[in-house]
Coordinates of C-alpha atoms and ligand atoms in Angstrom, one line a residue:
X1 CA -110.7 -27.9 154.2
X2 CA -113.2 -27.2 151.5
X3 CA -114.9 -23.9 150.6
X4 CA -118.3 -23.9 149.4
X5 CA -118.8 -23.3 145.7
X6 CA -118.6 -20.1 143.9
X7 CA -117.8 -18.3 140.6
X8 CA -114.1 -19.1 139.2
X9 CA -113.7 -15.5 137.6
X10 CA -110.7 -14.0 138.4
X11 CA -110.2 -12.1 142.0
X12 CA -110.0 -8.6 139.7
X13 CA -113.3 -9.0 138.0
X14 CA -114.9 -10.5 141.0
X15 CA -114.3 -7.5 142.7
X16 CA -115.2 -5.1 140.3
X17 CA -118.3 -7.4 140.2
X18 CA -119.2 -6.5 144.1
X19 CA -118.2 -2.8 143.9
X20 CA -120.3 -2.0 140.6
X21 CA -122.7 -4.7 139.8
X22 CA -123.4 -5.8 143.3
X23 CA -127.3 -6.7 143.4
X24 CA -126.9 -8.5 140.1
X25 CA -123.8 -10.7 141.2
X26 CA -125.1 -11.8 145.0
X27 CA -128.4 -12.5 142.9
X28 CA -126.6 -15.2 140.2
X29 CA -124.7 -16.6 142.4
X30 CA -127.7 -17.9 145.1
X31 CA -129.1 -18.9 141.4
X32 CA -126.4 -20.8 140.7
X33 CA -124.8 -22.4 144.3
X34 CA -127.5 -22.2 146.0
X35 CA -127.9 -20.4 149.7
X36 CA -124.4 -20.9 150.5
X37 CA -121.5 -19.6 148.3
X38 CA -117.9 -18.3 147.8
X39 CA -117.0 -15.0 146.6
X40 CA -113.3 -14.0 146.1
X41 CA -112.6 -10.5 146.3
X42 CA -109.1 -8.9 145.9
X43 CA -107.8 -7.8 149.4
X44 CA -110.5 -10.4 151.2
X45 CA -109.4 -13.6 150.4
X46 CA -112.3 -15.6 150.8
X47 CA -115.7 -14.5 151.7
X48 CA -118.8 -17.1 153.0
X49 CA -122.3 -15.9 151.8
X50 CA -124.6 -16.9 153.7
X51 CA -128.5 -17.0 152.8
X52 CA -129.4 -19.6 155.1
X53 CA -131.1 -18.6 158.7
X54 CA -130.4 -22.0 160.3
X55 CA -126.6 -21.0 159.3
X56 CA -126.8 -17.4 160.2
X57 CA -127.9 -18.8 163.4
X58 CA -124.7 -20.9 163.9
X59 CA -122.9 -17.5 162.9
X60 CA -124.4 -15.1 165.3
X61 CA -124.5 -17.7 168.4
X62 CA -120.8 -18.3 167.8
X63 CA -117.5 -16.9 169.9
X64 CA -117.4 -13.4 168.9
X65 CA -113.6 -14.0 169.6
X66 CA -114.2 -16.7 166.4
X67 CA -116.4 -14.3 164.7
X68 CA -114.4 -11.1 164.6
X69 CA -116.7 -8.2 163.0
X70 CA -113.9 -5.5 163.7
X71 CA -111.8 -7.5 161.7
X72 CA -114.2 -7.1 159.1
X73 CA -114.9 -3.8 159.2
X74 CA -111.0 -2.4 159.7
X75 CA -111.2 -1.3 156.3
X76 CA -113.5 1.6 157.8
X77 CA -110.4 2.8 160.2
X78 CA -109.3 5.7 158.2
X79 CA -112.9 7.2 158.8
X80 CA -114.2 5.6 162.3
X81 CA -110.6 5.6 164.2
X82 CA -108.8 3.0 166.0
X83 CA -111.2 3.5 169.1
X84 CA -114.5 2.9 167.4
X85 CA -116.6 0.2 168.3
X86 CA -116.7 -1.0 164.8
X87 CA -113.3 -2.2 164.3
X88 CA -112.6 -3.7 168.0
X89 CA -113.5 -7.3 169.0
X90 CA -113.5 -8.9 171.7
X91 CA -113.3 -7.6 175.3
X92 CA -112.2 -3.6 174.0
X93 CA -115.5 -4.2 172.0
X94 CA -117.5 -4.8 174.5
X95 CA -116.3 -1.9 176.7
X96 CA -117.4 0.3 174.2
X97 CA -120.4 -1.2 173.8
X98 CA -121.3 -1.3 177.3
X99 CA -120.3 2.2 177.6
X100 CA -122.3 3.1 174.2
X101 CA -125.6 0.9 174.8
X102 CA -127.6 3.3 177.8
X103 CA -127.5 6.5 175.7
X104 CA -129.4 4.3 173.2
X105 CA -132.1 2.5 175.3
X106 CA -135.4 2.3 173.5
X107 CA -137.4 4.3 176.3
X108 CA -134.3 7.5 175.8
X109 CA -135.6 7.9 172.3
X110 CA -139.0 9.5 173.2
X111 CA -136.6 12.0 174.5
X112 CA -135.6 13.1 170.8
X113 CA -139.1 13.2 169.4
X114 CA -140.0 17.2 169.5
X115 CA -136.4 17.4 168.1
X116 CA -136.7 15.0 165.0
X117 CA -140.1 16.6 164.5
X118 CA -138.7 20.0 164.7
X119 CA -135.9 19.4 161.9
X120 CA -138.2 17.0 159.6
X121 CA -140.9 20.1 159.5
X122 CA -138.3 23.2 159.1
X123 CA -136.6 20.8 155.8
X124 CA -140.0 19.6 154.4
X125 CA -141.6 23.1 153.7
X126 CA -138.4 23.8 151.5
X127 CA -139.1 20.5 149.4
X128 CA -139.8 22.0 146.5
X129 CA -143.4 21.7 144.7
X130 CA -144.3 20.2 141.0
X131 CA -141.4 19.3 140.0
X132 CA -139.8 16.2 140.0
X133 CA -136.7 16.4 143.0
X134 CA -134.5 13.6 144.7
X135 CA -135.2 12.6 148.1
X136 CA -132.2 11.3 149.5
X137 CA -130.2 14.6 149.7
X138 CA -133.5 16.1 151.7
X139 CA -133.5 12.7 154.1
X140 CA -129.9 13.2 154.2
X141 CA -129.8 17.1 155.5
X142 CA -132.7 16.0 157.8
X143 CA -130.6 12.9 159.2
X144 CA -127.5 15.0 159.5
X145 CA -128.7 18.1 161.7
X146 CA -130.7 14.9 164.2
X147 CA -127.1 13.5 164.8
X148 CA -125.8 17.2 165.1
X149 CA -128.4 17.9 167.2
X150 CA -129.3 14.8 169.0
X151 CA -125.9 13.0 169.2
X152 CA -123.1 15.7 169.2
X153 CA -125.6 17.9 171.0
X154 CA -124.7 21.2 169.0
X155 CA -127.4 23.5 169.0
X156 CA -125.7 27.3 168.7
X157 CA -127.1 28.1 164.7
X158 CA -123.5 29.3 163.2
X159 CA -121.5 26.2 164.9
X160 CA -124.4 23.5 163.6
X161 CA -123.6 25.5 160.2
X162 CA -120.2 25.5 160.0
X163 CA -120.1 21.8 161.5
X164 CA -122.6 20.6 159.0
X165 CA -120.9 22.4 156.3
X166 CA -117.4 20.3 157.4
X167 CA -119.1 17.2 157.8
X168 CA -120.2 17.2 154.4
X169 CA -117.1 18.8 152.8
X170 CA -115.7 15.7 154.1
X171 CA -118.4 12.4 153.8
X172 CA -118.6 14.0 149.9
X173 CA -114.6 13.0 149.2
X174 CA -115.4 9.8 151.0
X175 CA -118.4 8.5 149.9
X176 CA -118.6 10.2 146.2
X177 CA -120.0 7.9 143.5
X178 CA -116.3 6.5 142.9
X179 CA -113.9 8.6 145.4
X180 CA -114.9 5.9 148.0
X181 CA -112.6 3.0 146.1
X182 CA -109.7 5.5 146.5
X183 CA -110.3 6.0 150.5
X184 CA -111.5 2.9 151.6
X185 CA -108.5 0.7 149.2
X186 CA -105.7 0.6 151.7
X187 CA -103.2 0.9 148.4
X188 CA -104.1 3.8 147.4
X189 CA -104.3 5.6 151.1
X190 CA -101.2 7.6 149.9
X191 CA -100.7 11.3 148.5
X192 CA -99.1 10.5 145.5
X193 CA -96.8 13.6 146.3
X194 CA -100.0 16.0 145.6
X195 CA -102.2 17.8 147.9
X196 CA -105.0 17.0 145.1
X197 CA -105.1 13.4 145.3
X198 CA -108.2 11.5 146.6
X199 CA -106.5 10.6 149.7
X200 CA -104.9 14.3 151.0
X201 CA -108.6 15.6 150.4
X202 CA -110.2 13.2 152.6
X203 CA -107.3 13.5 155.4
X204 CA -107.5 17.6 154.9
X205 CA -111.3 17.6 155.1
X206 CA -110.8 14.7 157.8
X207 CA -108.8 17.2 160.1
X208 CA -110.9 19.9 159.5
X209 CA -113.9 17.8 161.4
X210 CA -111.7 16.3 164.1
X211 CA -110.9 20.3 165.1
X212 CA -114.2 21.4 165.8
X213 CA -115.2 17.9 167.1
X214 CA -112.1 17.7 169.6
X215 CA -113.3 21.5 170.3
X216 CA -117.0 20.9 171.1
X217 CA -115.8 17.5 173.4
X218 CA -113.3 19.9 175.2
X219 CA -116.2 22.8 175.8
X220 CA -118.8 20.1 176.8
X221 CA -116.4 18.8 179.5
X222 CA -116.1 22.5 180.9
X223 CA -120.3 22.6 181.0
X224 CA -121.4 23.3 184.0
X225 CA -124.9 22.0 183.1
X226 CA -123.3 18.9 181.8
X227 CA -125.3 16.3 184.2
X228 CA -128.9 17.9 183.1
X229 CA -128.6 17.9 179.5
X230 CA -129.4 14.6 177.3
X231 CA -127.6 14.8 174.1
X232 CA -125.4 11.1 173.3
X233 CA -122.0 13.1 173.9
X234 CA -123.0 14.5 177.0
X235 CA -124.4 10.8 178.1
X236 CA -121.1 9.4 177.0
X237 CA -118.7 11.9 178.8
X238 CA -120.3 11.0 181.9
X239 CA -120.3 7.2 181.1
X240 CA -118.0 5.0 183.5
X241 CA -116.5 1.5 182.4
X242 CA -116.6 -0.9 185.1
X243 CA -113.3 0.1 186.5
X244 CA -114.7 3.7 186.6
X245 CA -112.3 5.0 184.5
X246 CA -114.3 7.7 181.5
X247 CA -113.6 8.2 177.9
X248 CA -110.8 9.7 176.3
X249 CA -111.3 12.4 174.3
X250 CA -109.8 10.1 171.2
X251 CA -112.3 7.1 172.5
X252 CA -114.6 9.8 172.6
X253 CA -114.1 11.2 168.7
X254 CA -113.8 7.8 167.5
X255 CA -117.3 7.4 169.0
X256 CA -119.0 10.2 167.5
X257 CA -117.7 9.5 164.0
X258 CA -119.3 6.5 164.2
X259 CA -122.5 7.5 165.2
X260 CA -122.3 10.1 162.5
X261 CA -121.1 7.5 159.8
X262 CA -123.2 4.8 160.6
X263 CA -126.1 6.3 161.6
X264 CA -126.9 8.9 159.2
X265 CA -126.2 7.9 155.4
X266 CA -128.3 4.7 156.4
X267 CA -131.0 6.3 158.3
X268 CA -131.5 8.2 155.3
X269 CA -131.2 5.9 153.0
X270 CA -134.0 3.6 154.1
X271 CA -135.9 6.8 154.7
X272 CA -135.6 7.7 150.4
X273 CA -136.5 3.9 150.0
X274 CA -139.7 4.4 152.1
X275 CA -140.8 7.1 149.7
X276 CA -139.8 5.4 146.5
X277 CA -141.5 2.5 148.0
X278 CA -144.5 4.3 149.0
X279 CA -145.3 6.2 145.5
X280 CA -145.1 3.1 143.8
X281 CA -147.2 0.9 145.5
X282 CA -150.5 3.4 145.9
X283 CA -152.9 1.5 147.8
X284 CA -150.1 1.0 150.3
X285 CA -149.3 4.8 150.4
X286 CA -153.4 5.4 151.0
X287 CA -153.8 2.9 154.0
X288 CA -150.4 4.7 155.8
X289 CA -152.6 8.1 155.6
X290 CA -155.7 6.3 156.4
X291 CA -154.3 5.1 159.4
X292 CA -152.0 7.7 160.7
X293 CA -155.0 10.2 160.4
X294 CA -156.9 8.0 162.8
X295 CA -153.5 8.4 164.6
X296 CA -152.8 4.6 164.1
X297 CA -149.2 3.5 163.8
X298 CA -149.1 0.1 163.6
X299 CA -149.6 0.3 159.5
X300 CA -146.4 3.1 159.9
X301 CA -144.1 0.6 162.0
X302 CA -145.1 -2.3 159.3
X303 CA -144.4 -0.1 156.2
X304 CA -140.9 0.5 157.8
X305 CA -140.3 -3.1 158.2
X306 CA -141.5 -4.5 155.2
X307 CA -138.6 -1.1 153.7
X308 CA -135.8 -2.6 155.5
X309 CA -136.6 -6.4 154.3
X310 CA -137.4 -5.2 150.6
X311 CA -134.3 -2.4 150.4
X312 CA -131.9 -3.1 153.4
X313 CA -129.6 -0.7 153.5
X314 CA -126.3 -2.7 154.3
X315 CA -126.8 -5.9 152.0
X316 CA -124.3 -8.2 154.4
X317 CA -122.3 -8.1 157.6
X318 CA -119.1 -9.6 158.4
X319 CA -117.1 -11.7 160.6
X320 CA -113.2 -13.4 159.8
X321 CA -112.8 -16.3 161.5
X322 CA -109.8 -16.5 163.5
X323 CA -109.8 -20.2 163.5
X324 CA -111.7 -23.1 161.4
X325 CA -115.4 -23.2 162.0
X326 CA -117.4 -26.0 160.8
X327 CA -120.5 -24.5 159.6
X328 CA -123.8 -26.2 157.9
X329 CA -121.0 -28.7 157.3
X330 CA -118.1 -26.7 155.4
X331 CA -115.4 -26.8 157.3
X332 CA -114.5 -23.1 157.1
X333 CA -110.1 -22.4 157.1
X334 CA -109.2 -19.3 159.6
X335 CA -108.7 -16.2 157.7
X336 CA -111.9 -16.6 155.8
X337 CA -114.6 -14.1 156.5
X338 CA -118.4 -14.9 156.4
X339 CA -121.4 -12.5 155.3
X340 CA -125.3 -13.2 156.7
X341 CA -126.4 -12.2 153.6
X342 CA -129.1 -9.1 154.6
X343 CA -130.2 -8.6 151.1
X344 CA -130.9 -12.5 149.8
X345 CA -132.2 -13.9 152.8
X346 CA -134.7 -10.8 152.7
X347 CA -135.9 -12.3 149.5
X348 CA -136.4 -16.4 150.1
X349 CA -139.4 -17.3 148.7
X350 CA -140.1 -19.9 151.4
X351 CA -139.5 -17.2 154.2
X352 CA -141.6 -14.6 152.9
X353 CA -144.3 -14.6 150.0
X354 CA -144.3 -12.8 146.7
X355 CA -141.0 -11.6 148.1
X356 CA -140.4 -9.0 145.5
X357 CA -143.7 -7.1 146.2
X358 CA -143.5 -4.3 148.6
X359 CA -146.5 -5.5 151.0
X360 CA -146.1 -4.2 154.8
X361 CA -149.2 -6.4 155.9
X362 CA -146.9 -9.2 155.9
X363 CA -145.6 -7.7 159.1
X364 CA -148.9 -6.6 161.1
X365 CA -149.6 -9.8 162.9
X366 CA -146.2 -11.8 162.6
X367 CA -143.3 -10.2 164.3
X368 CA -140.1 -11.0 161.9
X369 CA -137.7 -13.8 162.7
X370 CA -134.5 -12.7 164.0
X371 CA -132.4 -15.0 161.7
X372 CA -134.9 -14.3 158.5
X373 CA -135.0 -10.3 159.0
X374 CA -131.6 -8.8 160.2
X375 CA -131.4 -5.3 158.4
X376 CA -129.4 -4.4 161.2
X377 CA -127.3 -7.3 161.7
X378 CA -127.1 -9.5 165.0
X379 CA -125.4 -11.1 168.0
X380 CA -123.2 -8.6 170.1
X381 CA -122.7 -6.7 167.3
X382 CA -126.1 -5.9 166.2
X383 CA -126.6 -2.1 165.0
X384 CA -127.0 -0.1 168.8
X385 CA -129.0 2.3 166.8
X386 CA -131.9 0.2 165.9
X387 CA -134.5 1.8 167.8
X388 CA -133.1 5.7 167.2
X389 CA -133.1 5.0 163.1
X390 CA -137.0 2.9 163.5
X391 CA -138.2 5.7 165.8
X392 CA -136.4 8.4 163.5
X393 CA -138.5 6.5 160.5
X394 CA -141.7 6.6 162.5
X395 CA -141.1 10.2 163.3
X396 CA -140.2 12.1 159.5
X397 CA -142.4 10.0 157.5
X398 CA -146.1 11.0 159.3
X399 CA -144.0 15.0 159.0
X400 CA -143.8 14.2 155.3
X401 CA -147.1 12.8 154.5
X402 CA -148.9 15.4 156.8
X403 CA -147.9 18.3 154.5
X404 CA -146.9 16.7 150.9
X405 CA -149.1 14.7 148.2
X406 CA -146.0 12.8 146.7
X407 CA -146.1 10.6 143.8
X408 CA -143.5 8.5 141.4
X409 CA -141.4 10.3 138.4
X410 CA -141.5 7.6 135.6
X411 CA -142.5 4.0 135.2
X412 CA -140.3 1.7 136.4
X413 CA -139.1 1.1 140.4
X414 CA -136.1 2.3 141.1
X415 CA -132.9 0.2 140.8
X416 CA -130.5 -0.4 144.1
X417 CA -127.1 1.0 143.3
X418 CA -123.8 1.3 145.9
X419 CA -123.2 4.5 147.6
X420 CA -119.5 3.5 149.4
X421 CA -121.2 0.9 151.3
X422 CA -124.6 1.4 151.3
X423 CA -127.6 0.5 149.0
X424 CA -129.8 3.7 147.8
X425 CA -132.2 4.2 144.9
X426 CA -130.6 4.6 141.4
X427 CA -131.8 8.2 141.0
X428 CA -132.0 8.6 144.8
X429 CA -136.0 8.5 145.1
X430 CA -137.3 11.1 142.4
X431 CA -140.6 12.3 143.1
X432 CA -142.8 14.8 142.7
X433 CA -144.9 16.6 145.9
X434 CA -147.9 18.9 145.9
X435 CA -149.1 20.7 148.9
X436 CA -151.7 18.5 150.9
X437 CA -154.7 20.3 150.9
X438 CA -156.9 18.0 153.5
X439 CA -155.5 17.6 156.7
X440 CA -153.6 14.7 157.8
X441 CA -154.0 15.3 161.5
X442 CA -151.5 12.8 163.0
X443 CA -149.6 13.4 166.4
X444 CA -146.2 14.6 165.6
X445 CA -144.6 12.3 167.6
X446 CA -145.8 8.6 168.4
X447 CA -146.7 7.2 171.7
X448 CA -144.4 4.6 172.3
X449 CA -140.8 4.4 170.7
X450 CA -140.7 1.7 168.5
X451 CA -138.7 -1.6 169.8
X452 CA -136.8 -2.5 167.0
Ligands
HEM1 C1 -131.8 2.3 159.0 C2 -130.7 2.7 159.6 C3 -129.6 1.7 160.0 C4 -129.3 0.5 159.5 C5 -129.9 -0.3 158.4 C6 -128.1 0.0 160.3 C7 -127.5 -1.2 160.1 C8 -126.4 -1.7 160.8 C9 -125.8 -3.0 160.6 C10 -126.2 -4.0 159.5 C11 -124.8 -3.1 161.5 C12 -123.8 -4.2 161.6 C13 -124.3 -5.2 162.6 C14 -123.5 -6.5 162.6 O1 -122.3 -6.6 162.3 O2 -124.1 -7.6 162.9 C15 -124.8 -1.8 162.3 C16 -123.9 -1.6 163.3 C17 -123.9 -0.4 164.0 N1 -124.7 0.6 163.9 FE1 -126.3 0.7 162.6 N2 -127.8 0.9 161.2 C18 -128.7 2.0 161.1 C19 -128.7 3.1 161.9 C20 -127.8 3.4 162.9 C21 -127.9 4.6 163.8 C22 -129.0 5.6 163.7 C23 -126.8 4.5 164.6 C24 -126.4 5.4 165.7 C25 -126.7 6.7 165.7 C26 -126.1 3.3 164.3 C27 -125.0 2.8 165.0 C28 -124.4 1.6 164.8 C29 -123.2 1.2 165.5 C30 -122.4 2.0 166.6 C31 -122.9 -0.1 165.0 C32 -121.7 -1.0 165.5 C33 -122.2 -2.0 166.5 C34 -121.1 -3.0 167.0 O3 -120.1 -3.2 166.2 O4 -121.1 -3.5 168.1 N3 -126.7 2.6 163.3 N4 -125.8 -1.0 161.9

């Protein structure tokens, strides 16, 4: 069996390559091997990048039992749990999926609007004025109470506070600029013998969480207005799989912690790319206001498209084959894992123009190819919060505009760097705002959730 080409440098400094030099290396290699190529990573053996639609095709049409995603992503255990619908394949994926999907249903979403509004306009008006700030802590707090609120359906002040102020005691020792290699590395998932070390933080500040989650599931089952409310947990402890039988309370936290870690760094994230994207390319940022003050959003859904092809947040997705697979003819040993490659098919010159520009009007009359613009993923295990992270987008950005004049902080873009797993801007979107003086008088919340 052959693999296809790829860099001979040692396993060691390929993988300090991919944690700290990511962009750069994925980059090179398509230079050098073309769309097709071999990274070797400690702890991953061999790993199949793919920047080839006709091949990420074969890849998400496969068996999911051949293409095992939660093999992939069992490195995110110690966060998600053994229950999560991340790291399970094949039919105890798809219960959890079936069970998870409704809650999500495009239509639902309009449900959430008032309430994103609500938290985008209380954060903005403390977004501080002529002087230069960073936007991804704001998009963050706003992103964080909306899966409070929204998903874990929280909504007494104090618990929201106190949850909120566990949450991110504990996503800080995980997903810190370098505290992430010590938690996600299974070698280092020890205590050393001190209570200090990376690892007894994140468990400490990991129990702290599971308390007040296991406490809020247990209180929620004892509602008596359970069936009339609409938050995801409430949805989900009514859910029934197809032998009836409901979801454990570990099923149950397992769930939740993945909503919360996959939808809200990366929600926010493409939401501080937006901006960055916005301020730099002006006659962009005039036709959004243009258009959302004539309460247009078609401009609005293009600009968030033309974000997640430019920026995605994820740069790859993953499946280990758990036997050969002959793809765009390599024939690929079991054990080896392949990675759609998000962030280089986004930028194939022969799939999208000038694809370095930020120019949303590529998107206002084409609708993007499934296999050429996957920012969250595809085939059974595409992202299930597609349309609650589009519609999120659609709803804070017209909340930001309407009351803020933003514009860049120095010359040049901003660079992609890693944040654990996800890509955000170097200096996480610096800008400064001035109070919009004309009104922008757009809807708060748009007609029609957006299909993603
Ligand atoms: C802009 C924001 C987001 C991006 C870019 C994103 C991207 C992704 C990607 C690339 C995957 C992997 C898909 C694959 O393996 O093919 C994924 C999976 C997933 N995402 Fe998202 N996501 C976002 C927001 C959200 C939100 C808001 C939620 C829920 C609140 C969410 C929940 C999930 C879940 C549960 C999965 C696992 C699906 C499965 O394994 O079957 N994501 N997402």
């Amino acid at each position: 069996m052959t693999l296809p080409p790829g860099p001979r440098l040692p396993g060691p400094v390929q993988t300090a390559l991919w944690v700290g030099r990511p962009v750069e290396l994925m980059d090179r290699c398509a230079r050098r091997y073309g769309p097709i190529f071999t990274l070797r990573p400690l702890g991953i053996g061999a790993a199949v990048f793919i920047a080839d639609p006709a091949a990420i095709k074969q890849v998400f049409t496969a068996d999911p039992n051949v293409m095992r995603a939660g093999e992939s992503n069992a490195f995110m255990e110690p966060v998600v749990g053994n229950r999560s619908i991340l790291v399970l394949d094949g039919s105890e994926h798809l219960r959890q999926r079936r069970l998870l999907l409704p809650p999500f249903h495009g239509e639902r979403m309009q449900s959430y609007g008032e309430l994103i509004a609500d938290v985008a306009e209380r954060d903005v008006a403390e977004w501080p004025l002529g002087e230069p700030f960073a936007v991804r802590p704001r998009t963050q707090a706003i992103t964080l109470q909306v899966i409070m609120r929204a998903v874990f359906g929280v909504t007494d002040e104090e618990r929201l506070a106190e949850l909120g102020a566990r949450l991110t005691t504990w996503m800080d020792t995980g997903s810190g600029r370098a505290r992430w290699v010590a938690t996600l590395i299974p070698a280092l998932q020890r205590s050393f013998g001190s209570e200090r070390s990376p690892w007894s933080q994140f468990v400490s500040a990991r129990d702290a969480v599971d308390e007040l989650v296991y406490d809020e599931i247990a209180r929620r089952r004892e509602d008596a207005g359970l069936a009339e409310r609409d938050d995801i947990l409430s949805l989900l402890l009514q859910a029934r799989d197809e032998d009836g039988e409901p979801m454990s309370d570990s099923e149950l936290r397992d769930e939740l912690m993945t909503l919360l870690v996959a939808g809200h760094e990366t929600t926010a994230s493409a939401l501080a790319w937006a901006f960055e994207l916005l301020v730099r390319n002006p006659s962009a940022l005039e036709r959004l206001e243009r258009e959302l003050a004539a309460g247009e959003d078609a401009y609005l859904d293009a600009v968030i498209r033309e974000t997640l092809r430019l920026r995605p947040v994820l740069p790859i997705v993953g499946r280990t084959l758990s036997e050969p697979f002959d793809l765009a003819g390599w024939e690929l040993p079991a054990g080896a894992m392949v990675a759609p490659c998000i962030h280089l098919v986004h930028r194939r010159p022969d799939l999208y123009a000038e694809p370095e520009r930020f120019r949303p009007e590529r998107f206002l009359d084409a609708q993007p190819d499934s296999y050429a613009w996957l920012p969250f993923g595809g085939s059974v295990r595409r992202c299930i919060g597609a349309s609650f992270a589009m519609f999120e987008m659609t709803v804070v950005i017209p909340a930001v505009l309407r009351r803020l004049r933003l514009r860049p902080v120095g010359r040049r873009p901003e660079r992609m760097r890693r944040r654990a797993i996800t890509f955000v801007p170097e200096h996480d979107a610096l800008v400064v705002a001035a109070r919009r003086t004309t009104a922008l008088g757009h809807k708060r919340v748009p007609a029609a959730a957006v299909a993603a």
